[in-house]
XYZ file of C-alpha atoms in Angstrom:
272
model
C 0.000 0.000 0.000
C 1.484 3.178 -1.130
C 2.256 5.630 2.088
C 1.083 9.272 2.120
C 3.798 10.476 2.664
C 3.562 13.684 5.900
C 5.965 16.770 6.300
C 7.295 16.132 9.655
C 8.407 19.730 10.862
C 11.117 20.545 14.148
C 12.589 23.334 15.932
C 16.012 22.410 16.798
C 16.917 23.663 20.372
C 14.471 22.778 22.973
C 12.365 20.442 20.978
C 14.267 18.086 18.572
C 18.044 18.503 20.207
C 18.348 17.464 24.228
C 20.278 19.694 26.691
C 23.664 18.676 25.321
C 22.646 19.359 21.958
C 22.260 16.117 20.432
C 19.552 13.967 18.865
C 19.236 11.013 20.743
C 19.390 7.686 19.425
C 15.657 6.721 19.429
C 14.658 9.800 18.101
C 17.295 9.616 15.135
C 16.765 5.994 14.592
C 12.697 6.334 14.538
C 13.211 9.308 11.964
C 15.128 7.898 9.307
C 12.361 4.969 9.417
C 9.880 7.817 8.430
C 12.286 9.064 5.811
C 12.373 5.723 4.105
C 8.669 5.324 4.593
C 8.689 8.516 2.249
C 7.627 11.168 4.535
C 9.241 14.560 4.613
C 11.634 15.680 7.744
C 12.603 19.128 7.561
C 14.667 21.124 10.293
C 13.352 25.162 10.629
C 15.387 26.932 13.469
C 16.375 30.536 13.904
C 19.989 29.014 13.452
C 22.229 29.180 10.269
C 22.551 26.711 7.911
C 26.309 25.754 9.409
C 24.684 25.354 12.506
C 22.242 22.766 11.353
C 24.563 20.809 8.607
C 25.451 18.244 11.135
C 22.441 17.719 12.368
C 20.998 17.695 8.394
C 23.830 14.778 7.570
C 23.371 13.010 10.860
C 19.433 12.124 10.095
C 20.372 11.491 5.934
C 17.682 14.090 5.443
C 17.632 15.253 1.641
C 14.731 17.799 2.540
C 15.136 21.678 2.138
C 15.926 23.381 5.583
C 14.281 26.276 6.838
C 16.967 29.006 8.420
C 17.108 32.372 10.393
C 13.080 31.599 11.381
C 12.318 31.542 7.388
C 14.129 34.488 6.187
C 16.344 31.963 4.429
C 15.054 28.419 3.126
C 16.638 26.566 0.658
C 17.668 22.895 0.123
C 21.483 21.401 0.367
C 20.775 18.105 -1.505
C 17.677 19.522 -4.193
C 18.841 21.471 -7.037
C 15.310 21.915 -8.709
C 13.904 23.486 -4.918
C 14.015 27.494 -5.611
C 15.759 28.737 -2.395
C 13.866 30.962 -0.917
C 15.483 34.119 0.479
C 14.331 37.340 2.667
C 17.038 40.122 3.368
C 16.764 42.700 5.948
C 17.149 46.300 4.604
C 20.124 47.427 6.593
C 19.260 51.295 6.385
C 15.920 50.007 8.275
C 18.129 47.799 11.016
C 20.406 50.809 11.434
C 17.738 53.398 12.084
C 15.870 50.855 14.725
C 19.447 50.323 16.448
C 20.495 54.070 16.585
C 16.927 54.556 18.181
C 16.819 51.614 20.830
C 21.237 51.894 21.424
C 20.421 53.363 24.889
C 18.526 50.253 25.864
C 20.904 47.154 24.393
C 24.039 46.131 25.168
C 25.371 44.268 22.050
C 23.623 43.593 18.304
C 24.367 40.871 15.893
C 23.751 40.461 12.345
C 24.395 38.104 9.522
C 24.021 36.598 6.310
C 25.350 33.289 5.136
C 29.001 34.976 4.995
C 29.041 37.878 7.477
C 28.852 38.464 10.998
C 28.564 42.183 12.136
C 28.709 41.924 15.950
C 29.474 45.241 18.446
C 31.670 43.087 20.343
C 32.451 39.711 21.163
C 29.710 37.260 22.497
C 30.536 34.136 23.738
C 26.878 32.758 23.797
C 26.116 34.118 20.324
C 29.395 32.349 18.775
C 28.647 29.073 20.274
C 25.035 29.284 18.602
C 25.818 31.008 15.459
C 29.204 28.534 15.170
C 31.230 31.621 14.644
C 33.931 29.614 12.616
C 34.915 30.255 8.940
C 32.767 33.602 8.908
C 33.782 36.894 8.003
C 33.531 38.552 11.586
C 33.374 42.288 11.641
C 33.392 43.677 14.753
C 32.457 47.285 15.726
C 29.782 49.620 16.259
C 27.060 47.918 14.009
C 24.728 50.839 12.386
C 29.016 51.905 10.874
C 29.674 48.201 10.267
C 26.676 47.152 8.509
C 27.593 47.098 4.249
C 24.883 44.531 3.423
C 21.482 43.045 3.909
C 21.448 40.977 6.615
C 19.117 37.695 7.471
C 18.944 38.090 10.782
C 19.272 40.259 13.878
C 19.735 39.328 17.438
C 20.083 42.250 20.178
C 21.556 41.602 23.658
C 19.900 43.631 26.471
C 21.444 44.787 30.161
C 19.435 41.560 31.256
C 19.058 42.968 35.179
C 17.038 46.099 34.224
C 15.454 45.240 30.360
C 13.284 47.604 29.199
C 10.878 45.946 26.945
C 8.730 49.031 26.749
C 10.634 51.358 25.463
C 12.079 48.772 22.675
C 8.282 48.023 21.751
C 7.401 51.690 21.786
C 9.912 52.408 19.146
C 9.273 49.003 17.119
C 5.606 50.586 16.281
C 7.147 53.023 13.970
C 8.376 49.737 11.715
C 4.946 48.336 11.519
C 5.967 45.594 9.258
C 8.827 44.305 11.912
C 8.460 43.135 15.343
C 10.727 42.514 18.907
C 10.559 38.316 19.942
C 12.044 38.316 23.295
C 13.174 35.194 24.561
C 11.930 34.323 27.937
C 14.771 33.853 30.742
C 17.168 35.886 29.012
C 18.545 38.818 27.915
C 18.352 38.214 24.189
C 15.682 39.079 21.636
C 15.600 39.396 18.098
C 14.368 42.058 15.344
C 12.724 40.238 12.508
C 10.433 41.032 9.629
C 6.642 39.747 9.898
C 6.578 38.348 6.105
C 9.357 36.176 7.668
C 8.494 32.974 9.371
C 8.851 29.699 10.199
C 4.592 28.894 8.975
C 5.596 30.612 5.649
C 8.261 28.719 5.011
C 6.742 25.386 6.101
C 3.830 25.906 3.661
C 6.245 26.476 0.901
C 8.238 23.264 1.410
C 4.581 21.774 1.263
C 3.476 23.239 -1.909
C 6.557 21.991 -3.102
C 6.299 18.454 -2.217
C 2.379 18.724 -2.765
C 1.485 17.707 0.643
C -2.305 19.153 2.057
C -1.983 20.948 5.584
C -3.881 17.906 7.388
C -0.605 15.708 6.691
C 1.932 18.381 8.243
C 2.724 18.041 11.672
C 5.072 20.668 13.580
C 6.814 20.402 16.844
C 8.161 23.173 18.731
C 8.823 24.766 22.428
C 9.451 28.675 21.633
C 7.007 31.782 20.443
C 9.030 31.699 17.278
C 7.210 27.896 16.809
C 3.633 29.681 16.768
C 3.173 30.777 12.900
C 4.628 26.989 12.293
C 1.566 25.697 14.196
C -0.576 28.311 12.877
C -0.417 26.489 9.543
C 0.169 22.652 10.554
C -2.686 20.395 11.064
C -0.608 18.234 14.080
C 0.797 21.237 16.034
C 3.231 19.947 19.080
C 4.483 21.920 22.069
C 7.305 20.236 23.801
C 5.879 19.427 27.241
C 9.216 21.862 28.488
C 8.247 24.815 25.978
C 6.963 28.031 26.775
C 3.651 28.104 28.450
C 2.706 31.020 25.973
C 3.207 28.272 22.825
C 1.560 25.316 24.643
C -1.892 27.368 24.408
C -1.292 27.523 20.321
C -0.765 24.330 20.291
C -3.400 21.273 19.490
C -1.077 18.566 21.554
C 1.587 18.799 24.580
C 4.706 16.157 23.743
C 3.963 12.692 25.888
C 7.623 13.435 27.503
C 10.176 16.516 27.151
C 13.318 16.870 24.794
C 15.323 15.312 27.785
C 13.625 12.210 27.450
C 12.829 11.068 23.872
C 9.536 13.316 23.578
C 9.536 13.304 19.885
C 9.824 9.550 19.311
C 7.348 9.121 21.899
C 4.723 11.619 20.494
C 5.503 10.605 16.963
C 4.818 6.916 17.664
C 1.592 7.871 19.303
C 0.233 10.223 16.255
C 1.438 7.439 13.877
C -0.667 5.150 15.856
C -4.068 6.513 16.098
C -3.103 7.694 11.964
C -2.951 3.738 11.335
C -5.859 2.757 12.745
């Protein structure tokens, strides 16, 4: 009997990679079953494409990969997939930076071959992998020669002033602030932009309906995702704020083998 074949969708940190960053065994082995059984895998994290690559090769996946939250999909092993590929005006970064500055502490931007960084960040290299870039650092609104795909801000965590950073984000009403809960990070990013855009057009591509797409996540940056995916998973340690967007909570966290566990489950009651 020939398989429908589903577009299995994952965040990366938090959902489908454990505390020390890896995929565990279970989870890896259960997913290349599901490749071979023809459905679609595909990895869409705010990381870079370097940052995924190893995760990519470790699962044999030969799916396009969504980047930078959407701004930047395109696929490592399909030549006939069109990349697509959203670029942040830098005279628009610049202006938002010169007018927030007084609130933020350091601001990073890249694209697949720059990093424009105020000053060194050890957090930021060891997610962005750092490595074989072009690093330029320096005030960033001097820095800043070229569209960027993304833009994460650091802020004085102990007194953050969300408030005055969302006051001056209404003047861009086609960008928005995600802050990330628990720390003093957020990023600046472009509505058009997201992860539920992105997933929809890996779908169209592969012609699959949005009642066989199922999305797991644990972060707001998850929420557009489940906004357009007919299976929409929150980790069971996500954010409380995603868990009430999504239609199921994962059986057990990313600690412990929730995605095989969930998966198994949804594959279940889809057999039946």
């Amino acid at each position: 009997m020939e398989v429908k074949p589903y577009l299995i969708a994952f965040d990366m940190d938090g959902t489908l990679l454990n505390e020390k960053k890896t995929i565990s065994f279970k989870t890896r082995r259960y997913l290349k079953k599901l490749s071979k059984q023809g459905h679609k895998i595909v990895l869409a994290s705010g990381r870079p494409s370097r940052a995924m690559m190893k995760y990519y090769n470790e699962l044999g996946l030969t799916t396009p990969m969504v980047c930078y939250n959407g701004a930047y999909v395109f696929s490592p092993s399909d030549k006939n997939f069109k990349p697509l590929e959203f670029e942040f005006p830098k005279e628009i970064i610049c202006d938002v930076i010169s007018k927030i500055r007084p609130h933020i502490k350091n601001v990073m931007c890249e694209d697949e071959v720059n990093i424009w960084v105020d000053k060194e960040d050890k957090y930021l290299d060891k997610f962005f992998w750092y490595e074989n870039m072009n690093v330029i650092f320096g005030d960033l609104v001097n820095t800043l020669n070229k569209n960027p795909m993304t833009c994460i801000v650091q802020t004085p965590f102990e007194y953050r002033d969300t408030h005055e950073i969302e006051k001056v984000m209404k003047d861009y009403p086609k960008m928005a602030a995600r802050f990330w809960t628990g720390s003093p990070y957020f990023e600046l990013y472009f509505k058009e932009t997201s992860k539920g855009h992105s997933i929809k057009y890996i779908a169209e591509y592969y012609n699959i309906p949005k009642e066989r797409i199922i999305a797991f996540g644990d972060a707001e940056n998850d929420k557009e995702m489940f906004e357009y995916a007919h299976y929409s998973v929150a980790m069971s340690n996500g954010k409380e704020s995603l868990k009430k967007s999504a239609k199921y909570i994962s059986i057990r966290d990313n600690d412990h083998n929730g995605i095989y566990h969930t998966l198994k489950k949804i594959f279940r009651g889809l057999n039946k």
